[in-house]
Coordinates of C-alpha atoms in Angstrom, one line a residue:
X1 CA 0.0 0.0 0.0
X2 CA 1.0 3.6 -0.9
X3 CA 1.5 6.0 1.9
X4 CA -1.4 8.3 3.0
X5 CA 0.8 11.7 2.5
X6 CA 2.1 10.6 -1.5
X7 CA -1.1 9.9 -2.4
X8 CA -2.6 13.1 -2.1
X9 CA 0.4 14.4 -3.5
X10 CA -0.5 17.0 -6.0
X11 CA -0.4 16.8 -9.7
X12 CA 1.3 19.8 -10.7
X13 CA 1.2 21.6 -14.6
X14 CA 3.6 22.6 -16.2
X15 CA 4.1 25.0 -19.4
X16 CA 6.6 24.3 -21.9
X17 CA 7.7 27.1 -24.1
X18 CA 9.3 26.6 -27.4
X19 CA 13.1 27.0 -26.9
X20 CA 15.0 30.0 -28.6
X21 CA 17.8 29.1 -31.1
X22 CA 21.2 31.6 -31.4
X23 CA 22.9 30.4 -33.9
X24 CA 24.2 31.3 -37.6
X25 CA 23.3 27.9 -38.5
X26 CA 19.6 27.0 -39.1
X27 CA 18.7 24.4 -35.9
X28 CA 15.0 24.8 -36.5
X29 CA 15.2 20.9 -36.6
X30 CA 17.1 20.8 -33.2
X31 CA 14.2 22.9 -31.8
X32 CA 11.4 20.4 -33.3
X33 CA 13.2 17.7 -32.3
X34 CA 13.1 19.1 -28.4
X35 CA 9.5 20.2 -29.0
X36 CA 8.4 16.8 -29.7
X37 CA 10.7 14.7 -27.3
X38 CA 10.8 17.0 -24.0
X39 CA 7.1 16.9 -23.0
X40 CA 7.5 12.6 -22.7
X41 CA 10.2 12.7 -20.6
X42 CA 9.3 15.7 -18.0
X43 CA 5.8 14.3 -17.7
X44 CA 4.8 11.6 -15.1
X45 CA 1.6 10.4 -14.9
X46 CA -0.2 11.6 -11.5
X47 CA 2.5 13.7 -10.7
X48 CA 3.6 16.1 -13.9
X49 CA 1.1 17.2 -16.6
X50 CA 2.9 18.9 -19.6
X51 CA 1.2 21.4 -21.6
X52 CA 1.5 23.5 -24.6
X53 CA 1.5 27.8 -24.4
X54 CA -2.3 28.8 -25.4
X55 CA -1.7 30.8 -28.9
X56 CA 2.0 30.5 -29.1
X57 CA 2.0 27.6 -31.4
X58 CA 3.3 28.7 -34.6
X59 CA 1.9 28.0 -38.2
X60 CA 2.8 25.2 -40.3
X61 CA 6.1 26.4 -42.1
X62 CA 6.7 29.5 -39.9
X63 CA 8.9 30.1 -36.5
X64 CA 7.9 30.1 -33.4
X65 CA 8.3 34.2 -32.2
X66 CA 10.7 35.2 -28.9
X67 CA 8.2 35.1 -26.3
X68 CA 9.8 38.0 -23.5
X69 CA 10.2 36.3 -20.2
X70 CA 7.3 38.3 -18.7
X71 CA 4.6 37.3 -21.3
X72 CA 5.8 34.1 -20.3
X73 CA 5.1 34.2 -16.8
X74 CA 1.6 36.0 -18.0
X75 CA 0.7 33.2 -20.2
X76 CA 1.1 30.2 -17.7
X77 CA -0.6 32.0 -14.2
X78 CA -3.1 32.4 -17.7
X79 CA -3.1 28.6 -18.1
X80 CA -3.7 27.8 -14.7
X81 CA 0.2 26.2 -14.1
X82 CA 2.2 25.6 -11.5
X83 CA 5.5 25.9 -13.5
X84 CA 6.9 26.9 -16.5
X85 CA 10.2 25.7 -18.3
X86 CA 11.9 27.4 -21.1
X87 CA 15.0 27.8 -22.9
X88 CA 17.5 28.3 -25.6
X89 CA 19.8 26.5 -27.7
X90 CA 23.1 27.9 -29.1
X91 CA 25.6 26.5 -31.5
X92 CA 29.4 27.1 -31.5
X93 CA 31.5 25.1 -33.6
X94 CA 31.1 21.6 -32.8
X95 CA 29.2 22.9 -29.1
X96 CA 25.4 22.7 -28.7
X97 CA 24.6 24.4 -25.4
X98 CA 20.6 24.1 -24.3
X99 CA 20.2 26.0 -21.3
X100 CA 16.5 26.1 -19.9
X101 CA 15.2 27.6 -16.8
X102 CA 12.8 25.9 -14.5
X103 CA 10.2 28.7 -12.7
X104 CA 8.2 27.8 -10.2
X105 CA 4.9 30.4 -10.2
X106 CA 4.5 30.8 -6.9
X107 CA 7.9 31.9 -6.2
X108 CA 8.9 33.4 -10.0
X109 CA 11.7 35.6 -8.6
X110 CA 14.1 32.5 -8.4
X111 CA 14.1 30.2 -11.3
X112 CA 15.9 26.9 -11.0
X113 CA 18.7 27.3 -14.4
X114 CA 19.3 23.9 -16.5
X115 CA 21.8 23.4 -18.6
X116 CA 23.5 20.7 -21.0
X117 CA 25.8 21.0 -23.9
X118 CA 26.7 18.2 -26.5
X119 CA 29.3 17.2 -28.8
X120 CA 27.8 17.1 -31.7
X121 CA 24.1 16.7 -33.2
X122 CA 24.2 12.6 -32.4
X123 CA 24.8 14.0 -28.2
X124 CA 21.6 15.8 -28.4
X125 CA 19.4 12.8 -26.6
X126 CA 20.8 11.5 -23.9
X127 CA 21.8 15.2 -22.8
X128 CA 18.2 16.1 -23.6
X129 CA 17.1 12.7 -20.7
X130 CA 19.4 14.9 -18.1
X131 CA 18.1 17.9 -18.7
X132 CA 14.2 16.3 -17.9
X133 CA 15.8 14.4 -15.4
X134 CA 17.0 17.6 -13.3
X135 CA 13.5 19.3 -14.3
X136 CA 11.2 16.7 -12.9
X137 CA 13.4 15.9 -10.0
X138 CA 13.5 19.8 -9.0
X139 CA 9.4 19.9 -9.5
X140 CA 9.1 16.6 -7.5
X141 CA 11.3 17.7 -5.1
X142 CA 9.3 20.9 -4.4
X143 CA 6.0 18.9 -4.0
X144 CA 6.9 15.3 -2.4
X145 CA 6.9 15.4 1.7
X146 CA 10.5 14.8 3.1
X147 CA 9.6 12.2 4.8
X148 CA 6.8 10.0 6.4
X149 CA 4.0 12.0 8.5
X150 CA 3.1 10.7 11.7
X151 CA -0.1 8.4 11.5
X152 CA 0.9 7.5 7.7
X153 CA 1.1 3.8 6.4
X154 CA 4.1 2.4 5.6
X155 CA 4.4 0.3 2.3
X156 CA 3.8 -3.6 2.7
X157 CA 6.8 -4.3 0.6
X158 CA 10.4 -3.1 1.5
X159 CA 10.9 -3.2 -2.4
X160 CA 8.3 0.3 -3.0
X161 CA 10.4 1.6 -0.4
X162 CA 14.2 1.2 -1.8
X163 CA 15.5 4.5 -3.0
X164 CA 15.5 4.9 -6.8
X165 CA 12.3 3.2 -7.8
X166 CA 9.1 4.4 -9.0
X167 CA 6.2 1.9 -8.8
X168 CA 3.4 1.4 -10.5
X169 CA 0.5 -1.2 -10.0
X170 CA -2.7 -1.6 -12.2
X171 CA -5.6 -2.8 -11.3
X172 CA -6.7 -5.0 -14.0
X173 CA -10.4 -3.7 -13.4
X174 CA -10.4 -0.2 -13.3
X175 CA -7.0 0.1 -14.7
X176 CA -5.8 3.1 -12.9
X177 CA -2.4 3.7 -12.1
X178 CA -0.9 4.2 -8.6
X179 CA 2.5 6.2 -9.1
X180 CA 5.0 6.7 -6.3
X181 CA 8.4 8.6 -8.4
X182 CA 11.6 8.6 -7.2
X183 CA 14.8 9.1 -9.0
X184 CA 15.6 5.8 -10.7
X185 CA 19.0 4.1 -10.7
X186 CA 20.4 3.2 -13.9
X187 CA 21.1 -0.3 -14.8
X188 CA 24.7 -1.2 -14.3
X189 CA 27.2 -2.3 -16.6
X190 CA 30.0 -4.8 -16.1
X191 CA 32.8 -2.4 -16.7
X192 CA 33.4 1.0 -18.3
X193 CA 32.6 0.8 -22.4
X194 CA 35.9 0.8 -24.1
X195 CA 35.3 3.9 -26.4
X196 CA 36.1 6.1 -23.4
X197 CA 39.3 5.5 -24.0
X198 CA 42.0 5.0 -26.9
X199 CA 42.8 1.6 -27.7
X200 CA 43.9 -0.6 -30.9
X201 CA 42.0 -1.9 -33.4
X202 CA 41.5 -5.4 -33.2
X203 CA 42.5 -7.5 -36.2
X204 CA 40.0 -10.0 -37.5
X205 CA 40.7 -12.9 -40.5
X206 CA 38.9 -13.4 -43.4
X207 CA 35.7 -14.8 -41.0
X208 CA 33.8 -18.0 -41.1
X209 CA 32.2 -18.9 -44.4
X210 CA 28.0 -18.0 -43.8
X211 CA 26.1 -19.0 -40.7
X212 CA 22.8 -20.1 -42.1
X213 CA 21.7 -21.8 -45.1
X214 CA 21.2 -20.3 -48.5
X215 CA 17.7 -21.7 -49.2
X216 CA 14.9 -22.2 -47.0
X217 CA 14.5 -25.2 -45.4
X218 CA 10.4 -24.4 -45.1
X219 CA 8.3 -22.3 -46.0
X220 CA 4.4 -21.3 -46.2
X221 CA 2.3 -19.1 -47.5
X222 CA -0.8 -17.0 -45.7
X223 CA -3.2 -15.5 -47.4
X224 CA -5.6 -12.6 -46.2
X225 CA -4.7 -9.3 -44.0
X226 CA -1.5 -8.4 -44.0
X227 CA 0.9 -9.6 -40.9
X228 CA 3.8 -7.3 -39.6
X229 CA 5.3 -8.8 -36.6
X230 CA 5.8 -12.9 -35.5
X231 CA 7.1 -14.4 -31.7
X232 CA 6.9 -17.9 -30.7
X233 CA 6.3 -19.5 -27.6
X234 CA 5.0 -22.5 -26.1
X235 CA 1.7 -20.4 -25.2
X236 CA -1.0 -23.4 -24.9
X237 CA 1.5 -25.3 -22.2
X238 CA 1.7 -28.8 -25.0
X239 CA 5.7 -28.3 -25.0
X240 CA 5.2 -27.1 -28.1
X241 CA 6.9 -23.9 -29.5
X242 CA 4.0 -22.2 -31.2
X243 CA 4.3 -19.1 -33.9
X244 CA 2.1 -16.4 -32.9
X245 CA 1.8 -14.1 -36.2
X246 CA -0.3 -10.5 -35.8
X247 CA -1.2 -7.9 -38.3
X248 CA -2.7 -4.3 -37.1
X249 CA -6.3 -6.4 -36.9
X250 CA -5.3 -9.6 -36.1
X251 CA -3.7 -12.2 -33.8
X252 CA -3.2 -15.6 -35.0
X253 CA -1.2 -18.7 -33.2
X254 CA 0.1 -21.3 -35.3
X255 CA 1.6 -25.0 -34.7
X256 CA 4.6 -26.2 -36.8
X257 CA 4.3 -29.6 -37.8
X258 CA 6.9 -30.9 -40.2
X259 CA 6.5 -29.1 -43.3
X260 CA 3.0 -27.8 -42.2
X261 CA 2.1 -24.6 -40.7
X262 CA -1.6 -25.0 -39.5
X263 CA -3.5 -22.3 -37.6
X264 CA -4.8 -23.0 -34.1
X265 CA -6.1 -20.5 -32.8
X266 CA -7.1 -16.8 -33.1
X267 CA -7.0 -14.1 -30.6
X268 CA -10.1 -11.4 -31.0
X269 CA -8.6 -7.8 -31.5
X270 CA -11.2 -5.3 -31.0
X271 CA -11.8 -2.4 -33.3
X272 CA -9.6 0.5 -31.6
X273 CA -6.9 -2.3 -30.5
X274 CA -4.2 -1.7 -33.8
X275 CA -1.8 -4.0 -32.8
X276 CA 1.9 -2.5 -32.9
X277 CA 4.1 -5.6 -31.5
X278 CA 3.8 -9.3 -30.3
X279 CA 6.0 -10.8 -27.7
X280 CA 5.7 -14.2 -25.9
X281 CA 7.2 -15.5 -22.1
X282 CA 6.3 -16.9 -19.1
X283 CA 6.8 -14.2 -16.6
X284 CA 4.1 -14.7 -13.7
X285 CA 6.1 -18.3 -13.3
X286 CA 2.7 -20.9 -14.3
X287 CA 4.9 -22.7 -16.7
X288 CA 2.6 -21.2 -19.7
X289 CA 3.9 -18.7 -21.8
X290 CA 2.1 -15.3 -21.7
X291 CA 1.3 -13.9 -25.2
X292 CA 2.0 -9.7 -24.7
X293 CA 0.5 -8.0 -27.6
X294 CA 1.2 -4.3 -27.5
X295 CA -1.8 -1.8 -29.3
X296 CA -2.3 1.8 -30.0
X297 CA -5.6 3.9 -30.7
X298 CA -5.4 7.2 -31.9
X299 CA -4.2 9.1 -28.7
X300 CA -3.1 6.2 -25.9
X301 CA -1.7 2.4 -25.9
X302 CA -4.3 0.2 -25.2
X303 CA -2.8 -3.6 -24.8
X304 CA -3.9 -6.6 -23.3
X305 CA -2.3 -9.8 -21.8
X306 CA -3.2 -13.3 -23.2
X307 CA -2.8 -16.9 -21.7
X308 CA -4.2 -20.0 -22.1
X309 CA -6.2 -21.6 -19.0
X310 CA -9.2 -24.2 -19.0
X311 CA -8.5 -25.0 -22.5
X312 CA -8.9 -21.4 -24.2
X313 CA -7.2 -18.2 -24.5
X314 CA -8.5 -15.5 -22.0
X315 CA -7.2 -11.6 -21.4
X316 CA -5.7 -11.8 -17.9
X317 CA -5.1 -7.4 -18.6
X318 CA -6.1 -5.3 -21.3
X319 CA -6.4 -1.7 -21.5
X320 CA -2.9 -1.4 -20.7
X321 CA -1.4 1.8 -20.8
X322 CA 2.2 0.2 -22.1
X323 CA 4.2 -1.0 -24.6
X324 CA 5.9 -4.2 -24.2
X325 CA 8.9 -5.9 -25.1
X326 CA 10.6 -9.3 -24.0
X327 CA 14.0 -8.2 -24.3
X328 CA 17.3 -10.7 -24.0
X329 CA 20.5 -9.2 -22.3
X330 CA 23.9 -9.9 -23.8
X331 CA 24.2 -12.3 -20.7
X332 CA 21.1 -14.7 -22.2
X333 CA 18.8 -13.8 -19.4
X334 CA 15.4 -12.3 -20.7
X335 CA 13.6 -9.3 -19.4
X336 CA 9.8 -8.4 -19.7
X337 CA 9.9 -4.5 -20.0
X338 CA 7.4 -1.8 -20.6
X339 CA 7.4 1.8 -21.9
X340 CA 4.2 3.7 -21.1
X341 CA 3.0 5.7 -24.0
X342 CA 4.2 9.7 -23.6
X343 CA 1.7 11.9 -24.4
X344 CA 3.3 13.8 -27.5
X345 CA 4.8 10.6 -28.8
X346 CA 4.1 7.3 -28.2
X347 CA 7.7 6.1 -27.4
X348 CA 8.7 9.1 -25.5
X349 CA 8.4 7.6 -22.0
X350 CA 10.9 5.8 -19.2
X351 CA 11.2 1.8 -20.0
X352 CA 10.7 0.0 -16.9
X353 CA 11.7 -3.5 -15.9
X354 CA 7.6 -5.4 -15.6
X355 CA 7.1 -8.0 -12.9
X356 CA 3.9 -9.9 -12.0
X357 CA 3.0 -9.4 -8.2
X358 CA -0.1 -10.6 -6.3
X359 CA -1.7 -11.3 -10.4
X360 CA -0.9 -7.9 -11.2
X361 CA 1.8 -6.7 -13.5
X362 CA 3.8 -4.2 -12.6
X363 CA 6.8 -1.6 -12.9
X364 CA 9.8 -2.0 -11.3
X365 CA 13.0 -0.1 -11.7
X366 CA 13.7 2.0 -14.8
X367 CA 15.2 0.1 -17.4
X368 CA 18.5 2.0 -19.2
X369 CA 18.4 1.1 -23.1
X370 CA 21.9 3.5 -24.1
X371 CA 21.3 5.4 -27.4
X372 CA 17.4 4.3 -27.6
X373 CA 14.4 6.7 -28.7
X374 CA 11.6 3.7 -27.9
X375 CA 11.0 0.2 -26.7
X376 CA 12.2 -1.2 -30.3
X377 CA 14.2 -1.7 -32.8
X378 CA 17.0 -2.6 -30.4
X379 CA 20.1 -5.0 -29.4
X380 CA 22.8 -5.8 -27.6
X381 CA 25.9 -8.2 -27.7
X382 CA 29.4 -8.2 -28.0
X383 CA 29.8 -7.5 -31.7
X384 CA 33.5 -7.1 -31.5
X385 CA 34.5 -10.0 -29.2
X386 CA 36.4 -7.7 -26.9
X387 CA 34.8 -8.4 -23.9
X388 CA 32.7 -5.2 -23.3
X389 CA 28.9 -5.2 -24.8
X390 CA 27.9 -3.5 -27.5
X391 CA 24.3 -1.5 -28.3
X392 CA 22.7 -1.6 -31.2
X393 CA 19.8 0.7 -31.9
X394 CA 17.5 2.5 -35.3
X395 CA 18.4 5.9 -34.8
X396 CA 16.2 8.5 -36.5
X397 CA 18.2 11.4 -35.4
X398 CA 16.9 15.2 -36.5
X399 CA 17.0 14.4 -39.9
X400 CA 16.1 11.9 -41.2
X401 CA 13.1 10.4 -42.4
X402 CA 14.0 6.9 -41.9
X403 CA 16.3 5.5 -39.2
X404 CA 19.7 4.6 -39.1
X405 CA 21.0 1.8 -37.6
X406 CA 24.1 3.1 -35.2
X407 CA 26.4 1.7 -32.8
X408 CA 26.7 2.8 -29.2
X409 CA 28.6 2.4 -26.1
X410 CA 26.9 2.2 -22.7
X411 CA 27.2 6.2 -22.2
X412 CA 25.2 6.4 -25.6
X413 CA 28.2 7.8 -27.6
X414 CA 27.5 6.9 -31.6
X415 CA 30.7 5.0 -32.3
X416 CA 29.7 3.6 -35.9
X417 CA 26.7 4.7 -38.6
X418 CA 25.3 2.8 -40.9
X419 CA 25.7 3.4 -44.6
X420 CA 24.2 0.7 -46.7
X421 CA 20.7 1.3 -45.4
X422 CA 19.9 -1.3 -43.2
X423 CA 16.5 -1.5 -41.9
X424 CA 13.7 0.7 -43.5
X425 CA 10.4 0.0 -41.5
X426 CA 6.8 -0.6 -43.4
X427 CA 5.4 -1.0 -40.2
X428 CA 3.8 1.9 -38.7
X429 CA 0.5 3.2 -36.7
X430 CA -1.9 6.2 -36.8
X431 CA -1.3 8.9 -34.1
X432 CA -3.8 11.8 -32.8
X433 CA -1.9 14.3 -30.3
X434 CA -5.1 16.3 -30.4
X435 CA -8.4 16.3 -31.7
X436 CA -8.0 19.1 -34.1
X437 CA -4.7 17.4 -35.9
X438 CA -4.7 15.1 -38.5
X439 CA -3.5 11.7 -37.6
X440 CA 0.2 11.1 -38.4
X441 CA 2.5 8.1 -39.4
X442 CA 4.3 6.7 -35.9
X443 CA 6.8 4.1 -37.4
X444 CA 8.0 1.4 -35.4
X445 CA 11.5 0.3 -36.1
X446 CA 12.6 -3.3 -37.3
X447 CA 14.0 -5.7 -35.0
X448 CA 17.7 -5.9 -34.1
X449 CA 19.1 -9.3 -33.0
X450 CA 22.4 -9.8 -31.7
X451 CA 23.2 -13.5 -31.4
X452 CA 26.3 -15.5 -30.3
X453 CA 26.5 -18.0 -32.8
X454 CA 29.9 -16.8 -34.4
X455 CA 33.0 -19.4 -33.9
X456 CA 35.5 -16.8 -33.7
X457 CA 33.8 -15.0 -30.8
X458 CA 32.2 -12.0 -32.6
X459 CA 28.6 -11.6 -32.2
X460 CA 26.3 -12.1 -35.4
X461 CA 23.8 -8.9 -36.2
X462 CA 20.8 -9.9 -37.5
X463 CA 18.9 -7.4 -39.2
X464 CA 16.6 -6.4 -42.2
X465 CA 16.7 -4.4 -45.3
X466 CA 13.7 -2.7 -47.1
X467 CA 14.3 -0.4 -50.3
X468 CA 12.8 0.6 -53.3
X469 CA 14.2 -2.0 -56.5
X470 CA 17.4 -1.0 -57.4
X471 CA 18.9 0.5 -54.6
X472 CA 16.8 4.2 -55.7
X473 CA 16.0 6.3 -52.7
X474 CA 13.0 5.7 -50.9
X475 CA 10.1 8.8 -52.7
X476 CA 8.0 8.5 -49.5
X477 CA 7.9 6.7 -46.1
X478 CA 7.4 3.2 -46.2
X479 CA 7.2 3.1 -50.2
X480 CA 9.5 -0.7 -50.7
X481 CA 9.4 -2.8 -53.4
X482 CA 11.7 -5.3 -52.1
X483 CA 13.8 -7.2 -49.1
X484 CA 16.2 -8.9 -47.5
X485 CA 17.2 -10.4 -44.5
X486 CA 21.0 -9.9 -43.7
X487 CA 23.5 -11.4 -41.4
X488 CA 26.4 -9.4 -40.6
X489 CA 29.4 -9.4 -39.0
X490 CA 31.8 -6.9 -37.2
X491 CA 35.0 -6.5 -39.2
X492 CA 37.3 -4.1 -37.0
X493 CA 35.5 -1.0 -39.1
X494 CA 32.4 -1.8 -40.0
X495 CA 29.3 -5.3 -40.3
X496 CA 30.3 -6.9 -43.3
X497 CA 28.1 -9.5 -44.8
X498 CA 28.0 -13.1 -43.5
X499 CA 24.9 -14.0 -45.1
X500 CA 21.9 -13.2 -46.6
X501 CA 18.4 -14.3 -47.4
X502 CA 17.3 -13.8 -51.4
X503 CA 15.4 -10.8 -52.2
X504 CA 11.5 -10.7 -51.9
X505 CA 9.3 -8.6 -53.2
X506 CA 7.7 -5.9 -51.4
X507 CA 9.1 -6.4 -48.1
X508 CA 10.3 -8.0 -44.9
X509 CA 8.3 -7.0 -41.9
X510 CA 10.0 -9.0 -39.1
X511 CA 12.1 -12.4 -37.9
X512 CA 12.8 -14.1 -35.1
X513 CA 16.2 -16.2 -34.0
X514 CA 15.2 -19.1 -32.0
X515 CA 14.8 -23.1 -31.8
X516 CA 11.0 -23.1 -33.1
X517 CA 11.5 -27.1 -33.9
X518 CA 12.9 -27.7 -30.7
X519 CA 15.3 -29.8 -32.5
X520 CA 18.1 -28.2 -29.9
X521 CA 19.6 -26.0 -32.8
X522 CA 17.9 -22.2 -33.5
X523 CA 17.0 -20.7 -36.8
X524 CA 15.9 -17.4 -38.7
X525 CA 12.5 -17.6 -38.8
X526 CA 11.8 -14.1 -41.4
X527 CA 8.2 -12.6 -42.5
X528 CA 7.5 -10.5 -45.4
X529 CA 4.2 -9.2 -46.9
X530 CA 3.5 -8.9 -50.8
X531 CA 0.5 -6.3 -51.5
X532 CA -2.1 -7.9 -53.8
X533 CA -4.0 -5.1 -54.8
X534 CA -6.5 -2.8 -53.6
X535 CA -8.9 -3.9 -50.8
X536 CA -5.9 -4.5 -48.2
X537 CA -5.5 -7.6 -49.1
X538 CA -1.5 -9.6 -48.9
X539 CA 0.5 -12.7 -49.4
X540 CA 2.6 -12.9 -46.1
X541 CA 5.6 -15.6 -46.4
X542 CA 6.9 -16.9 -43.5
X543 CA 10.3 -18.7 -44.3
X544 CA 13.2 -20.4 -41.8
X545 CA 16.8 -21.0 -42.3
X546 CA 18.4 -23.3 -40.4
X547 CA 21.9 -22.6 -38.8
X548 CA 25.2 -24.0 -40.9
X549 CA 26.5 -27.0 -38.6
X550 CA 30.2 -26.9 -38.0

């Protein structure tokens, strides 16, 4: 149980101003880019509302005008908030300085100042996380009681209580959160990365000839909607490893048989569920495998938690306010973790480490993903065999329309960029921030796997490659006409090609690394979708490649 004095803690508003850019350079991008990521990560649910300046928002095409510090103050008493946070951004050389200033209303003669600086555009995020960090610990700090009042109850669980959490619970009924925040501790690594510091390049041979078969060694076809995201799991408890294959209306489960893919079962998807991910794992300890299918409607997240009990498949949550994602660390443990949906962008919020307590899932401490925008489109391994992990994550920066895939140590430094356009998402939702906008295109990045399946001791990156036929640029988002899967390699400079799948036609839309035969060896299991026409209708492949034996 929550203590009496947090929980009539008061929910506090704050106004965030556009920030002002000094520069010769144009960093009109810079300043959309914080416009769009800052409200997710100041805002916490029950504590911190973030809203937008009533009539500062500037027109389509046009920049938003210096606001004087006064009107400022004018504007949010105006709006009814508590604080108010604004800022600039200045460029020189190589140096991008934000400095913001955090004013509290009801004592506006001594604002809290902020400030960050980065090396570089690629710096900009996780300096952007400290700079929230600072503003909602200052606002929380202002608000939360020091310490227990007399007569209050203490929490039934010495874990709520540990410095450096923030808990959550839902209540699988009327779904509302309970939110205690404070700061969280960062997950640690093993040791320091290795690009803090000069050290030689490592010399690698010519590599082992490719890790997975040229040709398929099944494949099937499925007609019908189209299907953008697969998981498998023994999610109906026969020992079985089951495919579970969803598209945005759709769920389906599917039992591999030999050279037979037969259907088994389908999971209803209501009408404002559009499903966004898939992921599979027994984390509440039955010995079933939960199915954890992650949706979005218009302006929130709205999933829901399958498993199977007394012979059918029943929502044990739904109306879940998170994404999900079971996640395997470079030390082959797996972790069930959530991102709540931020309010400007869907993937703007903290990722938390989920447990199930009492029948309840809840968050834990706040998981540290180096480098990453959202829940997806992320990996990690020791690519280079040196010892130290490695992060892999689709990295859409300030200007780009598509993501790159990058390379980054552990204190989210961008050691490598990639150049032969890995990834290139058609999978993607429908967003509303408010009812007057039209909905907008929220792409969710392609899976990253890093496996260690490489003889020499490097790491394997698995990934996929949409892009119009013939290596043309992309005319608009999520305009393919054909695919690949590709294996890669790290080669002291760059991932070179191991292997690759041949090229279909339209596109790959996801793929999974694992032992779906239970034949004690994993494979690729790859989907791709081929349009057929109008109506919505597709051919969706779903092909595996077994691993080379050695």
């Amino acid at each position: 149980m929550l203590s009496a004095v947090a929980a009539e803690a008061k929910e506090v508003r704050l106004v965030l101003f556009p920030f002002e850019a000094h520069s010769a350079e144009d960093l009109s991008n810079v300043q959309s880019g914080i416009a769009t990521m800052l409200p997710g990560r100041v805002s916490m649910p029950g504590q911190i509302i973030v809203l937008e300046p009533p009539g500062v928002k500037a027109d389509a095409g046009q920049k938003p005008r210096v606001i004087p510090a006064a009107e400022q103050l004018a504007i949010a008493k105006k709006a009814g908030a508590d604080y108010l946070l604004a800022g600039s951004i200045t460029k020189m050389g190589a140096v991008i300085s934000i400095d913001a200033r955090l004013v509290n209303l009801a004592a506006s003669d001594s604002p809290v100042p902020i400030s960050v600086q980065s090396q570089g555009f690629d710096g900009i995020i996780p300096q952007l996380n400290i700079l929230a960090q600072k503003a909602r610990e200052s606002v929380v700090g202002s608000i939360a009681p020091a310490g227990p009042a007399a007569g209050s109850l203490a929490p039934d669980d010495s874990l709520y209580a540990q410095p450096g959490t923030r808990s959550r619970s839902y209540n699988t009924a009327s779904e509302e959160p309970q939110d205690v925040y404070q700061p969280p501790p960062r997950r640690p690594q093993s040791k320091p990365s290795r690009f803090d510091a000069e050290q030689p390049r490592r010399r690698y041979g010519a590599g082992p000839g490719a890790l997975f078969e040229s040709a398929p060694a099944f494949s099937a076809e499925i007609k019908g909607k189209p299907l953008h995201a697969i998981c498998s799991g023994d999610v109906n408890g026969d020992g079985k490893n089951e495919l579970i294959a969803a598209g945005p209306e759709l769920v389906n489960i599917y039992q591999l048989s030999g050279n037979s893919l037969t259907k088994i079962a389908e999971i209803p998807v209501g009408i404002d569920e559009h499903v966004v991910h898939v992921d599979a794992g027994d984390f509440n300890g039955n010995g079933i495998d939960e199915l954890y299918v992650s949706c979005y409607e218009t302006q929130r997240a709205r999933s829901f938690i399958v498993e199977f009990q007394q012979n059918q498949f029943i929502r044990i949550a739904q109306n879940q306010r998170w994404f999900y994602h079971v996640y395997k660390l470079s030390d082959a443990s797996v972790r069930l973790i959530g991102q709540e949906a931020g309010t400007v962008s869907p993937f703007s919020g903290d990722i938390f480490s989920m447990e199930w307590k009492e029948g309840k899932l809840i968050s834990r401490e706040q998981f540290i993903l180096p480098g990453s925008r959202g829940i997806y489109g992320f990996g990690e391994g020791d690519v280079d065999a040196d010892g130290v992990t490695d992060f892999l994550v689709f990295d859409k920066g300030f200007f780009n329309t598509q993501p790159d895939l990058i390379l980054v140590s552990a204190t989210s430094k961008t050691v490598w960029r990639d150049t032969k356009n890995l990834g290139g998402t058609p999978n993607f939702f429908s967003v509303c921030t408010t009812s007057n906008e039209i909905d907008q295109k929220e792409n969710v990045p392609l899976r990253i796997i890093c496996a260690d399946i490489s003889p020499d001791g490097r790491w394997a990156v698995i990934v996929g490659k949409n892009n119009r036929r013939g290596g043309s640029v992309v005319s608009k988002l999520f305009d393919f006409t054909e695919g690949q899967l590709q294996c890669l390699l790290w080669d002291g400079a760059d991932l070179a090609l191991n292997w690759s799948s041949p090229v279909i036609e339209d596109f790959v839309t996801d793929y999974l690394f694992d032992d779906i035969d239970k034949d004690g060896v994993r494979e690729i299991i790859m989907l791709s979708s081929r349009s057929e026409g109008f109506g919505g209708a597709s051919s969706n492949q779903i092909s595996m490649y077994k691993t080379v034996k050695k």
